[in-house]
Coordinates of C-alpha atoms in Angstrom, one line a residue:
M375 CA -32.9 24.1 39.6
N376 CA -35.6 26.1 37.9
A377 CA -35.8 24.4 34.5
A378 CA -35.4 26.7 31.5
I379 CA -36.3 25.5 28.0
K380 CA -33.3 25.7 25.7
N381 CA -32.9 25.2 22.0
V382 CA -31.3 21.9 21.2
T383 CA -29.1 21.9 18.2
P384 CA -29.5 19.2 15.5
A385 CA -25.9 18.0 16.4
A386 CA -27.2 17.0 19.9
V387 CA -28.9 14.0 18.2
R388 CA -31.3 13.6 21.2
S389 CA -35.0 12.7 21.4
P390 CA -36.9 16.0 21.4
S391 CA -38.1 15.5 25.0
Y392 CA -38.6 17.8 27.9
Y393 CA -35.4 16.5 29.3
S394 CA -33.3 17.3 26.3
A395 CA -34.9 20.8 26.3
T396 CA -33.9 21.5 29.9
L397 CA -30.3 20.2 30.0
N398 CA -27.9 21.9 32.4
E399 CA -25.2 21.5 29.7
E400 CA -24.9 19.5 26.5
T401 CA -22.2 16.9 26.2
D402 CA -19.4 17.3 23.7
Y403 CA -17.1 14.3 24.2
P404 CA -14.8 13.4 21.3
T405 CA -15.3 10.6 18.7
L406 CA -12.8 7.7 19.3
E407 CA -9.9 8.0 16.9
G408 CA -6.7 5.9 17.0
T409 CA -5.7 3.4 19.7
V410 CA -6.4 3.9 23.4
E411 CA -5.3 1.8 26.4
A412 CA -7.6 1.3 29.4
D413 CA -8.1 -1.1 32.3
V414 CA -11.8 -1.4 31.5
V415 CA -13.7 -0.3 28.5
I416 CA -17.5 0.0 28.8
I417 CA -19.8 -0.1 25.8
G418 CA -22.8 2.2 26.4
G419 CA -23.2 5.6 27.9
G420 CA -26.5 5.1 29.8
F421 CA -26.9 4.7 33.5
T422 CA -25.4 1.2 33.6
G423 CA -22.2 2.2 31.9
V424 CA -21.8 5.6 33.5
A425 CA -22.6 4.3 37.0
T426 CA -20.1 1.5 36.7
A427 CA -17.5 3.9 35.3
V428 CA -17.9 6.2 38.4
E429 CA -17.4 3.2 40.7
L430 CA -14.3 2.0 38.9
A431 CA -12.8 5.5 38.5
E432 CA -13.2 6.1 42.2
R433 CA -11.2 3.0 42.8
G434 CA -8.4 4.3 40.7
L435 CA -8.9 2.3 37.5
K436 CA -8.4 3.8 34.0
V437 CA -11.9 3.5 32.5
A438 CA -13.2 4.3 29.0
I439 CA -16.8 4.7 27.9
V440 CA -17.7 4.2 24.2
E441 CA -21.2 5.5 23.2
T442 CA -22.8 5.2 19.8
N443 CA -24.8 8.5 20.2
K444 CA -24.6 10.8 23.2
I445 CA -24.3 10.2 27.0
G446 CA -27.8 9.5 28.2
W447 CA -29.2 9.2 24.7
G448 CA -31.4 6.1 25.4
A449 CA -33.6 5.1 28.2
A450 CA -31.4 6.8 30.8
G451 CA -32.4 10.2 29.4
R452 CA -36.0 9.5 28.5
N453 CA -37.7 7.7 31.4
G454 CA -40.2 8.9 34.0
G455 CA -37.6 10.1 36.5
Q456 CA -38.9 8.0 39.5
V457 CA -36.5 6.3 41.9
T458 CA -38.5 3.8 43.8
G459 CA -37.9 0.6 45.8
S460 CA -39.8 -1.5 43.3
L461 CA -37.7 -4.3 41.7
S462 CA -38.9 -5.8 38.5
G463 CA -38.9 -9.6 38.8
D464 CA -38.6 -9.7 42.6
E465 CA -40.7 -12.8 42.9
A466 CA -38.7 -14.6 40.2
M467 CA -35.5 -13.5 42.0
R468 CA -36.8 -14.9 45.2
K469 CA -37.5 -18.3 43.7
Q470 CA -34.2 -18.6 41.8
M471 CA -31.9 -17.0 44.4
R472 CA -33.1 -19.2 47.2
N473 CA -30.9 -21.9 45.6
T474 CA -27.8 -19.8 46.4
L475 CA -28.9 -17.6 49.3
G476 CA -31.2 -19.9 51.2
A477 CA -33.0 -18.3 54.1
E478 CA -31.2 -15.0 53.5
V479 CA -32.9 -14.4 50.1
D480 CA -35.7 -12.2 51.5
D481 CA -33.3 -9.9 53.4
F482 CA -31.1 -9.7 50.3
I483 CA -33.9 -8.6 48.0
W484 CA -35.3 -6.2 50.6
H485 CA -31.9 -4.4 51.1
L486 CA -31.4 -4.4 47.3
R487 CA -34.6 -2.4 46.9
W488 CA -33.0 0.6 48.6
R489 CA -29.4 0.4 47.6
G490 CA -29.9 2.4 44.4
H491 CA -31.4 5.3 46.4
E492 CA -28.3 5.4 48.7
I493 CA -25.9 5.5 45.7
I494 CA -27.8 8.2 43.8
K495 CA -28.3 10.4 46.8
S496 CA -24.7 10.1 47.9
R497 CA -23.4 10.7 44.3
V498 CA -25.6 13.8 43.8
E499 CA -24.3 15.3 47.0
K500 CA -20.6 14.3 46.5
Y501 CA -20.4 15.7 43.0
G502 CA -22.9 18.6 43.2
I503 CA -25.1 17.2 40.5
Q504 CA -28.1 19.5 39.7
C505 CA -30.9 17.1 38.7
D506 CA -34.0 18.4 40.6
L507 CA -33.7 15.6 43.2
K508 CA -36.7 15.5 45.5
H509 CA -38.2 13.0 48.0
G510 CA -41.8 11.8 48.1
H511 CA -43.9 9.2 46.2
L512 CA -47.3 7.7 46.2
H513 CA -48.1 4.1 45.2
A514 CA -51.8 4.5 44.5
A515 CA -54.6 1.9 44.7
M516 CA -57.5 2.1 42.2
K517 CA -59.6 -0.7 43.8
D518 CA -59.9 -2.8 47.0
S519 CA -57.7 -5.6 45.7
H520 CA -54.9 -3.1 45.1
M521 CA -55.4 -1.8 48.6
K522 CA -54.9 -5.2 50.2
E523 CA -51.6 -5.5 48.4
L524 CA -50.5 -2.1 49.6
E525 CA -51.5 -2.9 53.2
A526 CA -49.2 -6.0 53.1
A527 CA -46.4 -3.9 51.6
Y528 CA -46.8 -1.3 54.3
E529 CA -46.8 -3.8 57.1
E530 CA -43.5 -5.3 55.7
A531 CA -41.9 -1.8 55.5
V532 CA -42.9 -1.0 59.1
R533 CA -41.6 -4.4 60.2
R534 CA -38.3 -3.7 58.6
G535 CA -37.8 -0.3 60.3
M536 CA -39.3 2.1 57.7
S537 CA -42.1 3.5 59.9
Q538 CA -40.6 7.0 59.6
D539 CA -40.6 6.7 55.8
V540 CA -44.1 5.3 55.0
S541 CA -47.7 6.0 55.8
L542 CA -50.9 4.3 54.6
L543 CA -53.5 6.6 53.2
D544 CA -57.2 6.0 52.7
A545 CA -59.2 7.7 49.9
S546 CA -59.6 10.9 51.9
G547 CA -55.9 10.9 52.7
V548 CA -55.0 10.6 49.0
R549 CA -57.2 13.6 48.3
E550 CA -55.2 15.6 50.7
H551 CA -52.1 14.9 48.6
L552 CA -53.6 14.9 45.1
G553 CA -56.4 16.8 43.3
S554 CA -57.8 13.5 42.0
E555 CA -60.8 11.3 42.9
L556 CA -59.3 8.3 41.1
Y557 CA -57.7 6.5 44.0
C558 CA -59.1 4.6 47.0
G559 CA -55.8 4.6 48.9
A560 CA -52.0 4.7 48.7
I561 CA -48.7 4.2 50.4
K562 CA -46.8 7.5 50.8
N563 CA -43.1 6.8 50.8
T564 CA -40.6 9.6 51.6
R565 CA -37.6 7.5 51.0
N566 CA -38.5 7.2 47.3
M567 CA -37.3 10.0 45.0
H568 CA -37.8 11.7 41.7
L569 CA -35.4 13.7 39.5
H570 CA -34.4 14.8 36.0
P571 CA -32.7 11.6 34.8
L572 CA -30.8 13.1 31.8
N573 CA -29.2 15.7 34.0
L574 CA -28.3 13.0 36.5
C575 CA -26.7 10.8 33.8
I576 CA -24.7 13.7 32.3
G577 CA -23.7 14.8 35.8
E578 CA -22.4 11.4 36.7
A579 CA -20.5 11.2 33.4
K580 CA -18.9 14.5 34.2
A581 CA -17.9 13.1 37.6
A582 CA -16.3 10.0 36.0
A583 CA -14.4 12.3 33.6
S584 CA -13.2 14.4 36.5
L585 CA -11.7 11.2 38.0
G586 CA -9.8 10.4 34.8
A587 CA -12.4 8.3 32.8
L588 CA -12.2 8.7 29.0
I589 CA -15.6 9.2 27.3
F590 CA -16.2 8.9 23.6
E591 CA -19.5 9.8 21.9
N592 CA -20.6 9.2 18.3
S593 CA -18.4 6.1 18.4
E594 CA -20.4 2.9 17.6
V595 CA -18.6 -0.3 18.6
L596 CA -18.5 -2.6 15.5
E597 CA -16.7 -5.5 17.1
I598 CA -15.6 -6.9 20.5
I599 CA -12.3 -8.7 20.3
H600 CA -12.1 -11.6 22.8
G601 CA -9.1 -13.4 24.1
A602 CA -6.1 -12.7 26.4
K603 CA -6.0 -9.1 25.2
P604 CA -9.6 -8.0 24.6
A605 CA -10.5 -4.8 22.7
V606 CA -13.4 -2.9 21.2
V607 CA -13.2 -1.6 17.6
T608 CA -15.1 1.4 16.1
A609 CA -15.0 2.8 12.6
K610 CA -12.1 5.1 13.5
G611 CA -10.4 3.7 16.5
R612 CA -9.8 0.9 19.0
I613 CA -9.5 0.6 22.7
N614 CA -7.3 -2.2 24.2
A615 CA -8.3 -3.1 27.7
K616 CA -7.9 -5.8 30.4
Q617 CA -11.6 -6.2 30.6
V618 CA -14.7 -5.2 28.5
M619 CA -18.2 -4.6 29.8
L620 CA -21.2 -4.5 27.5
A621 CA -23.8 -2.1 28.9
G622 CA -25.9 -1.2 25.9
D623 CA -29.1 -2.8 27.2
V624 CA -31.6 -3.0 24.3
Y625 CA -29.9 -0.5 22.1
H626 CA -27.2 -2.6 20.5
K627 CA -26.9 -5.7 18.3
L628 CA -23.5 -6.9 19.5
E629 CA -22.7 -10.5 20.5
Q630 CA -26.0 -11.8 19.0
K631 CA -24.8 -15.4 19.1
K632 CA -25.1 -15.4 22.9
L633 CA -27.4 -12.5 23.6
K634 CA -30.0 -12.7 20.9
G635 CA -33.4 -13.7 22.3
M636 CA -32.7 -12.6 25.8
I637 CA -33.9 -9.0 25.9
F638 CA -36.7 -7.2 23.9
P639 CA -37.7 -3.6 23.3
A640 CA -41.0 -2.3 24.7
M641 CA -41.9 1.3 23.9
G642 CA -43.2 3.5 26.6
G643 CA -44.7 6.9 25.9
I644 CA -44.3 10.1 28.0
V645 CA -45.7 13.6 27.6
T646 CA -45.2 16.9 29.4
T647 CA -47.8 19.6 29.5
A648 CA -47.4 23.3 29.3
P649 CA -46.5 25.0 32.6
L650 CA -49.5 24.7 34.9
G651 CA -49.0 27.7 37.2
D652 CA -51.3 27.7 40.2
L653 CA -52.9 24.4 38.9
A654 CA -49.8 22.6 39.8
E655 CA -50.3 23.3 43.5
Q656 CA -54.0 22.2 43.2
I657 CA -53.3 18.8 41.6
N658 CA -50.1 17.9 43.5
P659 CA -49.4 20.3 46.4
Q660 CA -46.6 18.2 48.0
D661 CA -44.8 17.7 44.7
L662 CA -44.9 13.9 44.8
A663 CA -44.2 11.3 42.2
V664 CA -47.1 8.9 41.6
Y665 CA -47.7 5.5 40.0
D666 CA -50.7 3.2 40.4
C667 CA -51.0 -0.5 41.1
R668 CA -52.1 -1.9 37.7
F669 CA -49.9 -4.3 35.7
V670 CA -49.9 -1.6 32.9
L671 CA -49.8 1.5 35.0
D672 CA -49.8 5.3 34.7
Y673 CA -47.0 7.3 36.3
Y674 CA -46.5 11.0 36.7
R675 CA -44.9 13.9 38.6
L676 CA -44.4 17.6 38.4
T677 CA -41.3 19.0 36.7
A678 CA -39.2 21.8 38.2
D679 CA -41.1 24.4 36.2
K680 CA -44.5 23.0 37.2
R681 CA -45.5 21.0 34.2
L682 CA -47.1 17.6 34.5
L683 CA -44.9 14.8 33.2
F684 CA -47.1 11.8 32.5
G685 CA -46.3 8.4 31.2
G686 CA -48.3 5.2 30.7
G687 CA -49.2 2.2 28.7
C688 CA -46.6 0.3 26.8
N689 CA -46.2 -0.9 23.2
Y690 CA -44.8 -4.4 23.3
S691 CA -44.5 -4.6 19.5
G692 CA -41.1 -2.8 19.8
R693 CA -42.4 -0.1 17.4
D694 CA -43.0 3.6 18.3
S695 CA -46.4 5.0 18.7
R696 CA -47.4 7.5 16.1
D697 CA -49.3 9.9 18.5
I698 CA -48.3 9.5 22.1
A699 CA -50.1 12.6 23.2
A700 CA -53.4 11.3 21.8
E701 CA -52.9 8.0 23.7
L702 CA -52.0 9.6 27.0
R703 CA -54.4 12.5 27.1
P704 CA -57.4 10.4 28.3
G705 CA -55.4 9.2 31.2
I706 CA -54.3 12.7 32.2
E707 CA -57.9 14.0 32.0
Q708 CA -59.3 11.0 33.9
T709 CA -56.8 11.5 36.7
F710 CA -57.1 15.3 36.7
P711 CA -60.3 16.5 35.1
Q712 CA -59.3 20.1 35.8
L713 CA -56.6 19.6 33.1
K714 CA -59.0 18.8 30.4
G715 CA -57.7 20.3 27.1
V716 CA -54.3 21.2 28.6
A717 CA -51.6 21.9 26.1
I718 CA -49.0 19.2 25.6
D719 CA -45.6 20.7 24.8
F720 CA -43.5 17.5 24.6
Q721 CA -44.1 13.9 23.7
W722 CA -41.5 11.2 23.3
S723 CA -41.0 7.4 23.5
C724 CA -38.6 5.4 25.6
A725 CA -37.4 1.9 24.6
M726 CA -37.2 -0.3 27.7
G727 CA -35.2 -3.5 27.8
I728 CA -37.7 -6.2 28.8
V729 CA -36.6 -9.6 30.2
I730 CA -39.1 -12.4 30.1
N731 CA -38.7 -13.3 33.8
R732 CA -37.9 -9.6 34.7
I733 CA -34.6 -10.5 36.4
P734 CA -31.6 -8.2 35.4
Q735 CA -29.2 -10.2 33.3
L736 CA -25.5 -10.3 34.4
G737 CA -23.0 -12.6 32.9
K738 CA -19.8 -13.2 30.9
L739 CA -19.4 -13.6 27.1
S740 CA -15.8 -14.8 27.6
D741 CA -13.2 -14.8 30.4
N742 CA -12.8 -11.0 30.4
V743 CA -15.9 -9.8 28.5
W744 CA -18.9 -9.1 30.7
Y745 CA -22.5 -7.9 30.1
C746 CA -25.2 -6.3 32.3
Q747 CA -28.7 -5.5 31.0
G748 CA -32.5 -5.8 31.3
Y749 CA -34.3 -3.7 33.9
S750 CA -37.8 -4.1 32.5
G751 CA -39.0 -0.5 33.2
H752 CA -37.3 -0.1 36.7
G753 CA -34.0 1.3 35.5
I754 CA -32.9 4.3 37.5
A755 CA -32.3 2.7 40.9
T756 CA -31.5 -0.8 39.5
T757 CA -28.8 0.4 37.1
H758 CA -27.0 2.0 40.0
I759 CA -27.2 -1.1 42.0
M760 CA -25.9 -3.2 39.1
G761 CA -23.2 -0.7 38.4
E762 CA -21.9 -1.3 41.9
I763 CA -22.2 -5.0 41.6
M764 CA -20.4 -5.0 38.3
A765 CA -17.6 -2.8 39.5
N766 CA -17.1 -5.1 42.4
A767 CA -17.0 -8.1 40.0
L768 CA -14.6 -6.4 37.7
T769 CA -12.3 -5.8 40.7
G770 CA -12.5 -9.3 42.0
T771 CA -15.5 -9.3 44.4
L772 CA -18.0 -11.7 42.8
G773 CA -20.5 -12.4 45.6
H774 CA -23.6 -10.4 44.4
Y775 CA -22.6 -10.8 40.8
D776 CA -22.6 -14.6 41.2
T777 CA -26.0 -14.5 42.7
F778 CA -27.5 -12.8 39.6
A779 CA -25.3 -14.7 37.1
A780 CA -26.6 -18.0 38.5
C781 CA -30.2 -17.1 37.6
K782 CA -31.6 -18.9 34.5
H783 CA -33.2 -16.9 31.7
I784 CA -35.5 -17.8 28.9
K785 CA -33.8 -17.4 25.5
V786 CA -36.5 -17.0 22.8
P787 CA -35.7 -18.7 19.4
L788 CA -35.4 -16.2 16.5
G789 CA -35.2 -13.3 19.0
D790 CA -37.5 -10.4 18.1
V791 CA -39.5 -12.5 15.6
F792 CA -41.1 -14.4 18.5
G793 CA -40.0 -12.4 21.5
N794 CA -42.0 -9.2 21.1
P795 CA -45.2 -11.1 20.1
M796 CA -44.7 -13.3 23.2
L797 CA -44.4 -10.2 25.4
A798 CA -47.5 -8.7 23.8
A799 CA -49.5 -11.9 24.5
G800 CA -48.2 -12.0 28.0
M801 CA -49.2 -8.4 28.8
W802 CA -52.6 -9.0 27.2
Y803 CA -53.0 -11.9 29.7
Y804 CA -52.0 -9.8 32.6
Q805 CA -54.4 -7.0 31.5
M806 CA -57.2 -9.6 31.5
M807 CA -56.1 -10.9 34.9
E808 CA -56.2 -7.2 36.1
K809 CA -59.9 -7.2 35.6
L810 CA -60.2 -10.1 37.9
R811 CA -58.0 -8.8 40.7

């Protein structure tokens, strides 16, 4: 797709981002009114909710999605658009899951890394979703210690049969792929992908609707009814269902008695430049997505209309930055000096749901009310993996669900009062450790 900037009406209620300005089509699902019956009702119209809905609808279940704002309104429609094999919390997973998986834990985590890619690629092809899907990614090293980590990752990928997908680049090799002197090496990975996430999310919702799923926007859930006949209640309606799934990530305040203090918002900033014309070919001739090896990293890629989309840093206070462009411009110009003074056309923030140990949180609030949340900045691939796992669990296959549900999580007293300062202190520590790597 060649992206075209469109006017977004105030009724769209979306962040004024590059993504919302280049939608294939705006959503216009009804507000929930009256009483509706369903097999499963999902609260939240982001990637977790929509991906799970597609899975369930494909299996013949009657599914309903209830979204407070618009499909893809939150992090699903505001992220960096990179689909990579990185799993947040993989080391914590390995330690905890060894209790249930034993010697199979390493293989489980490795295959989990790539399952999201398979789901997304297959779904885009099956339903004809236009979301600028492209392959190619660089994980870039900024110093020798980073390079040692990449060498180990490369060796594991080759050992596991990915020699056709990965190559290890030195500094001169990176310069053949990027017009930047910033990096001393990288792993090039052609299995990793990048895409327009909002168009993907809206396209998947359209696929779910084509299979019979009911979707309601502008319908905030005020209460979840537990018991033998669970339901969700909004200001104007109610959905009775056999099962309820809460998939609102960090954007809701439901079920605080059990969920408060488990997940915290961190605000990431992203900007998009004016179209770069011939400069796009100079700085990124192979149209690759890129992120570096730092704990608090920069990430970027070209859009379909040859803008640089660049994100970085993270505000762990849970509050928005006042001038994202001013914060990210130095990173852009350090990476690509040839872009000094480039116009920035879009800037926006993205609230990420951060889990203290970085393991996605899957569980039950009661016998037939489930939740799934917490991707800690690695959401596109991981949400699709979790959507499959949750759909399996909701239809009686609990294996992978049980593996995640058995993981122990830190619940911070008083929730956001202590949680976000704890995250900020933790990231300050990691940034200090970065200097010693």
